[in-house]
Coordinates of C-alpha atoms in Angstrom, one line a residue:
M1 CA 12.9 59.5 151.2
A2 CA 9.8 57.4 151.2
R3 CA 10.4 53.6 151.7
P4 CA 7.7 52.1 149.5
E5 CA 7.4 48.4 149.0
A6 CA 9.4 47.0 146.0
D7 CA 6.3 46.6 143.9
A8 CA 4.8 50.0 144.6
P9 CA 5.5 53.1 142.5
A10 CA 8.2 55.3 144.2
P11 CA 7.0 58.7 145.2
Q12 CA 9.7 61.2 144.2
H13 CA 9.1 63.8 146.8
H14 CA 11.5 63.1 149.6
A15 CA 10.4 65.8 152.2
P16 CA 7.7 68.4 152.4
D17 CA 9.9 71.4 153.0
A18 CA 13.2 72.7 154.1
A19 CA 12.4 72.2 157.8
R20 CA 12.4 68.4 157.2
L21 CA 16.1 68.5 156.3
S22 CA 18.5 67.0 158.8
A23 CA 20.5 69.4 161.0
L24 CA 23.6 68.8 158.8
D25 CA 21.6 69.7 155.7
R26 CA 19.9 72.7 157.2
L27 CA 23.3 74.2 158.2
L28 CA 25.0 73.3 154.9
P29 CA 25.5 77.0 153.9
L30 CA 27.4 77.5 157.2
W31 CA 29.5 74.4 156.7
I32 CA 30.3 75.4 153.1
G33 CA 31.2 78.9 154.2
L34 CA 33.6 77.5 156.9
A35 CA 35.1 75.1 154.4
M36 CA 35.7 77.9 151.9
A37 CA 37.3 80.0 154.6
A38 CA 39.4 77.1 155.9
G39 CA 40.6 76.3 152.4
L40 CA 41.6 79.9 151.6
L41 CA 43.4 80.3 155.0
L42 CA 45.2 77.0 154.6
G43 CA 46.3 77.8 151.0
R44 CA 47.4 81.3 152.1
W45 CA 49.1 80.6 155.4
V46 CA 50.4 77.0 155.4
P47 CA 53.8 77.1 153.6
G48 CA 54.1 74.6 150.8
L49 CA 50.6 73.3 151.1
Q50 CA 49.4 74.5 147.7
G51 CA 52.4 73.0 146.0
A52 CA 52.1 69.7 147.8
L53 CA 48.4 69.3 146.9
D54 CA 48.8 70.4 143.3
A55 CA 51.8 68.1 142.9
V56 CA 49.7 65.0 143.7
K57 CA 48.2 64.3 140.2
V58 CA 47.5 61.4 138.0
Q59 CA 47.0 62.1 134.3
G60 CA 46.5 65.8 135.2
I61 CA 43.8 65.0 137.7
S62 CA 44.3 66.3 141.3
V63 CA 44.2 63.2 143.5
P64 CA 42.9 64.9 146.6
I65 CA 40.0 66.6 144.7
A66 CA 39.3 63.3 142.9
I67 CA 39.0 61.5 146.3
G68 CA 36.7 64.2 147.6
L69 CA 34.4 64.0 144.5
L70 CA 34.3 60.2 144.6
V71 CA 33.4 60.2 148.3
M72 CA 30.8 62.9 147.6
M73 CA 29.1 61.2 144.7
Y74 CA 29.1 57.6 145.8
P75 CA 26.3 57.8 148.5
V76 CA 23.9 59.7 146.2
L77 CA 24.5 57.3 143.3
A78 CA 24.1 54.4 145.7
K79 CA 20.6 55.7 146.4
V80 CA 19.5 55.5 142.8
R81 CA 17.0 52.8 142.0
Y82 CA 18.6 51.5 138.8
D83 CA 15.7 49.2 138.1
R84 CA 13.5 52.3 137.5
L85 CA 15.8 54.2 135.1
D86 CA 13.6 53.1 132.2
S87 CA 10.8 55.4 133.4
V88 CA 13.3 58.3 132.9
T89 CA 14.6 57.3 129.5
R90 CA 11.0 57.2 128.3
D91 CA 10.5 60.8 129.3
T92 CA 11.3 62.5 126.0
R93 CA 10.2 65.9 127.4
L94 CA 12.8 65.7 130.1
L95 CA 15.6 64.4 127.9
A96 CA 15.0 66.9 125.1
S97 CA 14.6 69.8 127.6
S98 CA 18.0 68.9 129.2
I99 CA 19.8 68.8 125.9
V100 CA 18.4 72.2 124.8
L101 CA 19.1 73.9 128.2
N102 CA 22.6 72.4 128.7
W103 CA 24.0 72.5 125.2
V104 CA 22.2 75.3 123.4
I105 CA 21.0 77.9 126.0
G106 CA 23.7 77.5 128.7
P107 CA 26.8 78.1 126.6
A108 CA 25.0 80.9 124.6
L109 CA 24.0 82.6 127.8
M110 CA 27.5 82.5 129.3
F111 CA 29.0 83.7 126.1
A112 CA 26.5 86.7 126.1
L113 CA 27.1 87.6 129.8
A114 CA 30.9 87.3 129.4
W115 CA 31.0 89.7 126.5
L116 CA 28.4 92.1 128.0
L117 CA 29.9 92.3 131.5
L118 CA 33.7 91.8 130.8
P119 CA 34.3 93.5 127.4
D120 CA 37.6 94.9 128.6
L121 CA 38.9 91.7 130.3
P122 CA 39.6 89.1 127.5
E123 CA 41.3 86.5 129.7
F124 CA 38.5 86.4 132.3
R125 CA 35.9 86.5 129.5
T126 CA 37.5 83.4 127.8
G127 CA 37.7 81.6 131.2
L128 CA 34.0 82.2 131.8
I129 CA 33.0 80.9 128.3
I130 CA 35.0 77.7 129.1
V131 CA 33.1 77.4 132.4
G132 CA 29.8 77.7 130.4
L133 CA 30.9 74.9 128.2
A134 CA 31.7 72.5 131.0
R135 CA 28.3 71.1 132.0
C136 CA 28.0 69.7 135.5
I137 CA 28.6 66.0 136.2
A138 CA 29.5 66.1 139.9
M139 CA 28.1 68.4 142.6
V140 CA 24.7 68.5 140.9
V141 CA 23.8 65.2 142.5
I142 CA 24.1 66.8 145.9
W143 CA 22.0 69.8 145.1
N144 CA 19.4 67.7 143.4
D145 CA 19.2 65.4 146.4
L146 CA 18.8 68.2 148.9
A147 CA 16.1 69.8 146.7
C148 CA 14.2 66.5 146.7
G149 CA 14.7 66.0 143.0
D150 CA 14.4 62.8 141.1
R151 CA 17.5 60.7 141.8
E152 CA 17.0 58.4 138.9
A153 CA 16.4 61.3 136.5
A154 CA 19.6 63.0 137.9
A155 CA 21.6 59.8 137.1
V156 CA 20.3 59.7 133.6
L157 CA 20.8 63.5 132.9
V158 CA 24.3 63.4 134.4
A159 CA 25.2 60.5 132.1
L160 CA 23.7 62.3 129.2
N161 CA 25.8 65.4 130.0
S162 CA 28.9 63.2 130.2
V163 CA 28.4 61.7 126.8
F164 CA 27.7 65.2 125.2
Q165 CA 30.7 66.6 127.1
V166 CA 33.1 64.1 125.5
L167 CA 31.6 64.6 122.0
A168 CA 30.9 68.3 122.0
F169 CA 33.2 70.2 124.3
G170 CA 36.0 70.7 121.8
V171 CA 33.6 71.6 119.0
L172 CA 31.7 74.1 121.1
G173 CA 34.9 75.6 122.4
W174 CA 36.1 76.2 118.9
F175 CA 32.7 77.7 117.9
Y176 CA 32.3 80.1 120.8
L177 CA 35.9 81.2 121.1
S178 CA 36.9 81.3 117.4
V179 CA 34.0 81.1 115.0
L180 CA 31.1 83.1 116.6
P181 CA 33.3 86.0 117.7
G182 CA 34.6 86.3 114.1
W183 CA 31.1 86.3 112.7
L184 CA 30.2 89.1 115.2
G185 CA 33.3 91.1 114.4
L186 CA 34.8 90.4 117.9
P187 CA 38.3 89.3 118.9
T188 CA 38.8 85.5 118.9
S189 CA 40.6 83.2 121.3
G190 CA 41.9 79.7 120.6
I191 CA 41.2 76.5 122.6
D192 CA 42.8 73.1 122.1
V193 CA 41.6 70.3 124.4
S194 CA 41.9 66.6 123.8
G195 CA 38.7 64.5 123.8
W196 CA 40.7 61.9 125.7
E197 CA 41.3 64.4 128.5
I198 CA 37.6 65.1 128.8
A199 CA 36.8 61.4 128.7
A200 CA 39.2 60.8 131.5
M201 CA 37.6 63.4 133.7
V202 CA 34.2 61.9 133.0
A203 CA 35.4 58.4 133.7
V204 CA 36.9 59.3 137.1
F205 CA 34.3 61.7 138.4
L206 CA 31.2 60.0 137.2
G207 CA 32.0 56.5 136.0
V208 CA 33.8 55.2 139.2
P209 CA 31.1 56.3 141.7
L210 CA 28.3 55.3 139.3
L211 CA 29.6 51.8 138.9
A212 CA 30.3 51.5 142.7
G213 CA 26.7 52.7 143.5
Y214 CA 25.2 50.3 141.0
L215 CA 27.2 47.3 142.3
T216 CA 26.5 48.1 145.9
R217 CA 22.8 48.3 145.4
T218 CA 22.6 45.2 143.2
F219 CA 24.6 42.9 145.4
S220 CA 23.3 44.2 148.7
E221 CA 19.6 43.8 147.6
R222 CA 20.3 40.3 146.4
A223 CA 21.9 39.4 149.7
K224 CA 19.7 41.2 152.2
G225 CA 16.8 42.8 150.4
R226 CA 15.8 46.3 149.5
A227 CA 14.3 47.1 152.9
W228 CA 17.7 46.5 154.7
Y229 CA 19.6 48.3 152.0
E230 CA 17.4 51.5 152.1
D231 CA 16.6 51.5 155.8
R232 CA 19.9 50.4 157.3
F233 CA 22.8 50.8 154.8
L234 CA 21.9 54.1 153.1
P235 CA 21.4 56.1 156.3
R236 CA 24.9 55.1 157.4
V237 CA 26.7 56.0 154.2
G238 CA 24.5 59.0 153.3
P239 CA 26.4 61.6 155.4
L240 CA 29.6 60.8 153.5
A241 CA 28.3 62.8 150.5
L242 CA 28.3 66.0 152.5
Y243 CA 31.6 65.2 154.1
G244 CA 33.1 64.6 150.7
L245 CA 31.7 67.9 149.4
L246 CA 33.2 69.9 152.3
F247 CA 36.6 68.1 151.9
T248 CA 36.5 68.9 148.2
I249 CA 35.8 72.6 148.8
V250 CA 38.6 72.8 151.4
V251 CA 41.1 71.3 149.0
L252 CA 40.0 73.3 146.0
F253 CA 40.2 76.6 147.8
A254 CA 43.5 75.7 149.4
L255 CA 44.9 75.1 145.9
Q256 CA 43.6 78.4 144.6
G257 CA 43.6 80.5 147.8
G258 CA 46.5 82.7 146.8
A259 CA 45.0 83.6 143.4
I260 CA 41.7 84.5 145.0
T261 CA 42.8 86.5 148.0
S262 CA 45.5 88.4 146.0
A263 CA 43.1 89.7 143.4
P264 CA 39.8 90.6 145.2
L265 CA 38.7 93.2 142.5
D266 CA 39.2 90.7 139.7
V267 CA 37.2 88.1 141.7
A268 CA 34.4 90.6 142.1
R269 CA 34.4 91.4 138.3
I270 CA 34.3 87.7 137.5
A271 CA 31.6 87.0 140.1
V272 CA 29.0 89.2 138.6
P273 CA 28.3 87.4 135.3
L274 CA 28.6 84.0 137.2
L275 CA 26.0 85.1 139.7
V276 CA 23.6 86.2 136.9
Y277 CA 24.2 83.1 135.0
F278 CA 23.5 80.6 137.8
V279 CA 20.3 82.4 138.8
L280 CA 19.0 82.8 135.3
M281 CA 19.8 79.3 134.2
W282 CA 18.2 77.8 137.3
G283 CA 15.1 80.0 137.1
L284 CA 14.7 79.5 133.3
S285 CA 15.1 75.7 133.6
M286 CA 12.6 75.5 136.5
A287 CA 10.0 77.5 134.6
F288 CA 10.8 75.5 131.4
G289 CA 10.1 72.2 133.3
R290 CA 6.8 73.6 134.7
G291 CA 5.9 74.9 131.3
V292 CA 6.3 71.5 129.5
G293 CA 4.4 69.7 132.2
L294 CA 7.2 68.1 134.2
P295 CA 6.4 67.3 137.9
Y296 CA 8.3 69.1 140.6
D297 CA 11.0 66.5 141.2
R298 CA 12.0 66.3 137.5
S299 CA 11.8 70.0 137.0
A300 CA 14.2 70.5 140.0
T301 CA 16.5 67.9 138.5
L302 CA 16.4 69.7 135.2
A303 CA 17.1 73.0 136.8
F304 CA 20.1 71.9 138.9
T305 CA 21.7 69.9 136.1
A306 CA 21.3 72.9 133.7
A307 CA 22.5 75.5 136.2
G308 CA 25.6 73.7 137.6
N309 CA 28.9 73.5 135.8
N310 CA 31.9 71.1 135.8
F311 CA 34.4 73.3 137.4
E312 CA 37.0 70.6 137.5
L313 CA 37.0 70.3 133.7
A314 CA 36.9 74.0 133.2
I315 CA 39.9 74.6 135.5
A316 CA 41.8 71.7 134.0
V317 CA 41.2 73.0 130.4
A318 CA 42.0 76.6 131.3
I319 CA 45.3 75.6 133.0
G320 CA 46.2 73.1 130.3
V321 CA 45.6 75.6 127.5
F322 CA 46.5 79.0 129.0
G323 CA 48.6 78.2 132.1
V324 CA 48.2 78.0 135.8
A325 CA 48.7 81.7 136.4
S326 CA 46.4 82.8 133.6
G327 CA 43.3 84.9 133.9
Q328 CA 41.4 82.1 132.3
A329 CA 42.4 79.7 135.1
L330 CA 41.4 82.3 137.7
A331 CA 38.0 82.6 136.2
G332 CA 37.6 78.9 136.4
V333 CA 38.6 78.9 140.1
V334 CA 36.1 81.7 140.9
G335 CA 33.3 79.5 139.3
P336 CA 32.8 77.2 142.4
L337 CA 33.4 80.2 144.7
I338 CA 30.1 81.6 143.4
E339 CA 28.3 78.4 142.3
V340 CA 28.5 76.6 145.6
P341 CA 26.7 79.2 147.8
V342 CA 24.3 80.3 145.1
L343 CA 23.1 76.7 144.3
V344 CA 22.8 75.9 148.0
G345 CA 20.6 79.0 148.3
L346 CA 18.6 77.8 145.3
V347 CA 18.0 74.5 147.0
Y348 CA 15.9 76.4 149.6
V349 CA 14.2 78.4 146.8
S350 CA 13.4 75.2 145.0
L351 CA 11.8 73.6 148.1
W352 CA 9.7 76.8 148.5
A353 CA 8.7 76.7 144.8
R354 CA 7.3 73.2 145.0
R355 CA 4.0 74.7 146.0
F356 CA 3.5 75.9 142.5
F357 CA 3.6 72.4 141.0
P358 CA 0.8 69.9 141.1
A359 CA 1.0 67.3 143.9
P360 CA 2.4 64.0 142.7
A361 CA 0.0 61.1 142.4
T362 CA 0.6 58.2 144.7
A363 CA -0.6 54.6 144.4
P364 CA -3.1 53.4 147.0
G365 CA -1.2 51.9 149.9
S366 CA 2.2 53.5 149.1
A367 CA 4.1 55.5 151.5
S368 CA 3.8 59.3 151.2
T369 CA 6.9 60.8 152.5
G370 CA 9.6 59.8 154.9

């Protein structure tokens, strides 16, 4: 990312193309594939590992996954320039677009795909609808950063998703699983999830790293200045984000490896609507951002925050309501199996698509890229 002086506008483009990514970032699809395979093998072949990992919970939250997500999210949120968040909150086009895409179009699209492609599999269909309701608050910060999106905008949109998640998840679940199917003459499914459970998920997976990132930047800049913080400290902690991501993937797939490997045809059926959903949501959101005049960095942030889903919440809700061995829970588990490689691929598509956006204006004397 560019290192402009403190009084200069911050250019939001962090790198000109995928070739400028670090070796670790360029090979991310390989590392993720290996992490998935390692998790599946560990869960399948190491006796008692799944039970041991799943048993370590606090208030229904898997501690190993919580640790991985906290480690993953902290470095990215530590990079956010919190003194510039006001420029994002004043961007009504971005905020309105995010609300429409995440809370109107996203759930409706997943509902339509689930019914169109899984009409004979009610448990999987219900699980996918739950996935569509759980808007992303975690891994999106990684995809956004790799795609050179606007970090400050990502922080604001993730916080916005979190608030709406607490307020709207239960209502939307009732609407899409009970009310709308009834209106359309379709079978209905019940869902009962506590708003406190959702709030706990948000507090752990967003609130803790957000507070840690804010405090780290605030006190470090006061003590040693912004130049030291961004040139010396951030490069040291930055790789922790990807290490946390890979650890999270290993643990997640170790927990659910048996369910995935024992039902490959079911996984394939569930994967089809998920694949279509992620690609359509990302492409629609990117085009939407371009259409309303957003620059590349904020369009990329809009696209990844709209396309990603909070698989932790979806899995927790599915298990809590329907049981750990249910088809609904399996659908939630398959979510990240498809989402992770697809959104990694879309990072590279996003970097390629930047050529179709106007070049950002930079102030005289400010750094261009870095």
